[in-house]
């Protein structure tokens, strides 16, 4: 029996990088994975990768800086799988591998700074 067999995991920022690897590892250990990301094409590729190895995964366009998306994320995962056991809050203010926050706090645009704060802090609320 796999370590996470039958458990349901949401991975925010689960399309690429650490989040993508986490989603694949959870699936390889038996979890049903819900990838929440704003990068739809990369999320779809990660779902395909998981399914090719026998795992179970879906992806949904979720922007964790938006409270409505966070509520929808949980609702979709529970509606699809009937429960939620694991939440990996991995999302960071990065779009397709590039951060919107460049440079120091003195040079970054205010709207990009606000977006980064929303992703890093609001998603936890």
PDB file of C-alpha atoms in Angstrom, residues 9-79:
ATOM      1  CA  UNK A   9      -4.102  16.453  -2.251  1.00  0.00           C
ATOM      2  CA  UNK A  10      -4.336  19.987  -3.589  1.00  0.00           C
ATOM      3  CA  UNK A  11      -1.039  21.434  -4.795  1.00  0.00           C
ATOM      4  CA  UNK A  12      -1.120  25.168  -5.489  1.00  0.00           C
ATOM      5  CA  UNK A  13       1.432  26.171  -8.074  1.00  0.00           C
ATOM      6  CA  UNK A  14       1.490  22.506  -9.060  1.00  0.00           C
ATOM      7  CA  UNK A  15       2.269  22.963 -12.741  1.00  0.00           C
ATOM      8  CA  UNK A  16       6.039  23.428 -12.676  1.00  0.00           C
ATOM      9  CA  UNK A  17       9.102  23.397 -10.470  1.00  0.00           C
ATOM     10  CA  UNK A  18       8.835  22.309  -6.856  1.00  0.00           C
ATOM     11  CA  UNK A  19       5.027  22.258  -7.022  1.00  0.00           C
ATOM     12  CA  UNK A  20       5.080  20.144 -10.168  1.00  0.00           C
ATOM     13  CA  UNK A  21       7.511  17.675  -8.618  1.00  0.00           C
ATOM     14  CA  UNK A  22       5.431  17.580  -5.429  1.00  0.00           C
ATOM     15  CA  UNK A  23       2.282  16.802  -7.418  1.00  0.00           C
ATOM     16  CA  UNK A  24       4.047  13.971  -9.257  1.00  0.00           C
ATOM     17  CA  UNK A  25       5.507  12.542  -6.033  1.00  0.00           C
ATOM     18  CA  UNK A  26       2.151  12.610  -4.230  1.00  0.00           C
ATOM     19  CA  UNK A  27       0.509  10.854  -7.188  1.00  0.00           C
ATOM     20  CA  UNK A  28       3.272   8.243  -7.315  1.00  0.00           C
ATOM     21  CA  UNK A  29       2.567   7.554  -3.633  1.00  0.00           C
ATOM     22  CA  UNK A  30      -1.146   6.968  -4.315  1.00  0.00           C
ATOM     23  CA  UNK A  31      -2.723  10.397  -3.777  1.00  0.00           C
ATOM     24  CA  UNK A  32      -5.395  11.807  -6.048  1.00  0.00           C
ATOM     25  CA  UNK A  33      -3.908  15.169  -6.995  1.00  0.00           C
ATOM     26  CA  UNK A  34      -5.691  18.436  -7.747  1.00  0.00           C
ATOM     27  CA  UNK A  35      -3.276  20.874  -9.398  1.00  0.00           C
ATOM     28  CA  UNK A  36      -4.248  24.510  -8.847  1.00  0.00           C
ATOM     29  CA  UNK A  37      -2.300  26.891 -11.070  1.00  0.00           C
ATOM     30  CA  UNK A  38      -2.630  29.907 -13.352  1.00  0.00           C
ATOM     31  CA  UNK A  39      -0.405  28.301 -16.005  1.00  0.00           C
ATOM     32  CA  UNK A  40      -3.008  26.133 -17.714  1.00  0.00           C
ATOM     33  CA  UNK A  41      -0.787  24.594 -20.386  1.00  0.00           C
ATOM     34  CA  UNK A  42       1.968  23.572 -17.963  1.00  0.00           C
ATOM     35  CA  UNK A  43      -0.611  22.245 -15.499  1.00  0.00           C
ATOM     36  CA  UNK A  44      -2.162  20.127 -18.272  1.00  0.00           C
ATOM     37  CA  UNK A  45       1.265  18.745 -19.188  1.00  0.00           C
ATOM     38  CA  UNK A  46       1.921  17.799 -15.571  1.00  0.00           C
ATOM     39  CA  UNK A  47      -1.469  16.052 -15.364  1.00  0.00           C
ATOM     40  CA  UNK A  48      -0.549  14.084 -18.519  1.00  0.00           C
ATOM     41  CA  UNK A  49       2.791  13.150 -16.972  1.00  0.00           C
ATOM     42  CA  UNK A  50       1.079  11.907 -13.818  1.00  0.00           C
ATOM     43  CA  UNK A  51      -1.506   9.909 -15.762  1.00  0.00           C
ATOM     44  CA  UNK A  52       1.177   8.297 -17.953  1.00  0.00           C
ATOM     45  CA  UNK A  53       2.684   6.759 -14.827  1.00  0.00           C
ATOM     46  CA  UNK A  54      -0.681   5.502 -13.570  1.00  0.00           C
ATOM     47  CA  UNK A  55      -1.463   8.374 -11.228  1.00  0.00           C
ATOM     48  CA  UNK A  56      -4.691  10.294 -10.794  1.00  0.00           C
ATOM     49  CA  UNK A  57      -4.669  14.061 -11.336  1.00  0.00           C
ATOM     50  CA  UNK A  58      -6.689  16.987 -12.618  1.00  0.00           C
ATOM     51  CA  UNK A  59      -5.867  20.659 -12.999  1.00  0.00           C
ATOM     52  CA  UNK A  60      -7.909  23.803 -12.566  1.00  0.00           C
ATOM     53  CA  UNK A  61      -7.154  27.449 -13.322  1.00  0.00           C
ATOM     54  CA  UNK A  62      -6.812  28.911  -9.831  1.00  0.00           C
ATOM     55  CA  UNK A  63      -5.289  32.271  -8.893  1.00  0.00           C
ATOM     56  CA  UNK A  64      -4.543  31.998  -5.180  1.00  0.00           C
ATOM     57  CA  UNK A  65      -4.392  35.778  -4.900  1.00  0.00           C
ATOM     58  CA  UNK A  66      -8.183  35.751  -5.380  1.00  0.00           C
ATOM     59  CA  UNK A  67     -10.318  34.578  -2.449  1.00  0.00           C
ATOM     60  CA  UNK A  68     -13.094  33.427  -4.788  1.00  0.00           C
ATOM     61  CA  UNK A  69     -10.661  31.163  -6.622  1.00  0.00           C
ATOM     62  CA  UNK A  70      -9.439  29.700  -3.335  1.00  0.00           C
ATOM     63  CA  UNK A  71     -13.002  28.812  -2.295  1.00  0.00           C
ATOM     64  CA  UNK A  72     -13.694  27.365  -5.764  1.00  0.00           C
ATOM     65  CA  UNK A  73     -10.469  25.324  -5.574  1.00  0.00           C
ATOM     66  CA  UNK A  74     -11.571  23.571  -2.389  1.00  0.00           C
ATOM     67  CA  UNK A  75     -15.125  23.100  -3.682  1.00  0.00           C
ATOM     68  CA  UNK A  76     -13.911  21.592  -6.970  1.00  0.00           C
ATOM     69  CA  UNK A  77     -11.506  19.198  -5.264  1.00  0.00           C
ATOM     70  CA  UNK A  78     -14.105  18.009  -2.744  1.00  0.00           C
ATOM     71  CA  UNK A  79     -16.815  17.735  -5.425  1.00  0.00           C
TER      72      UNK A  79
END
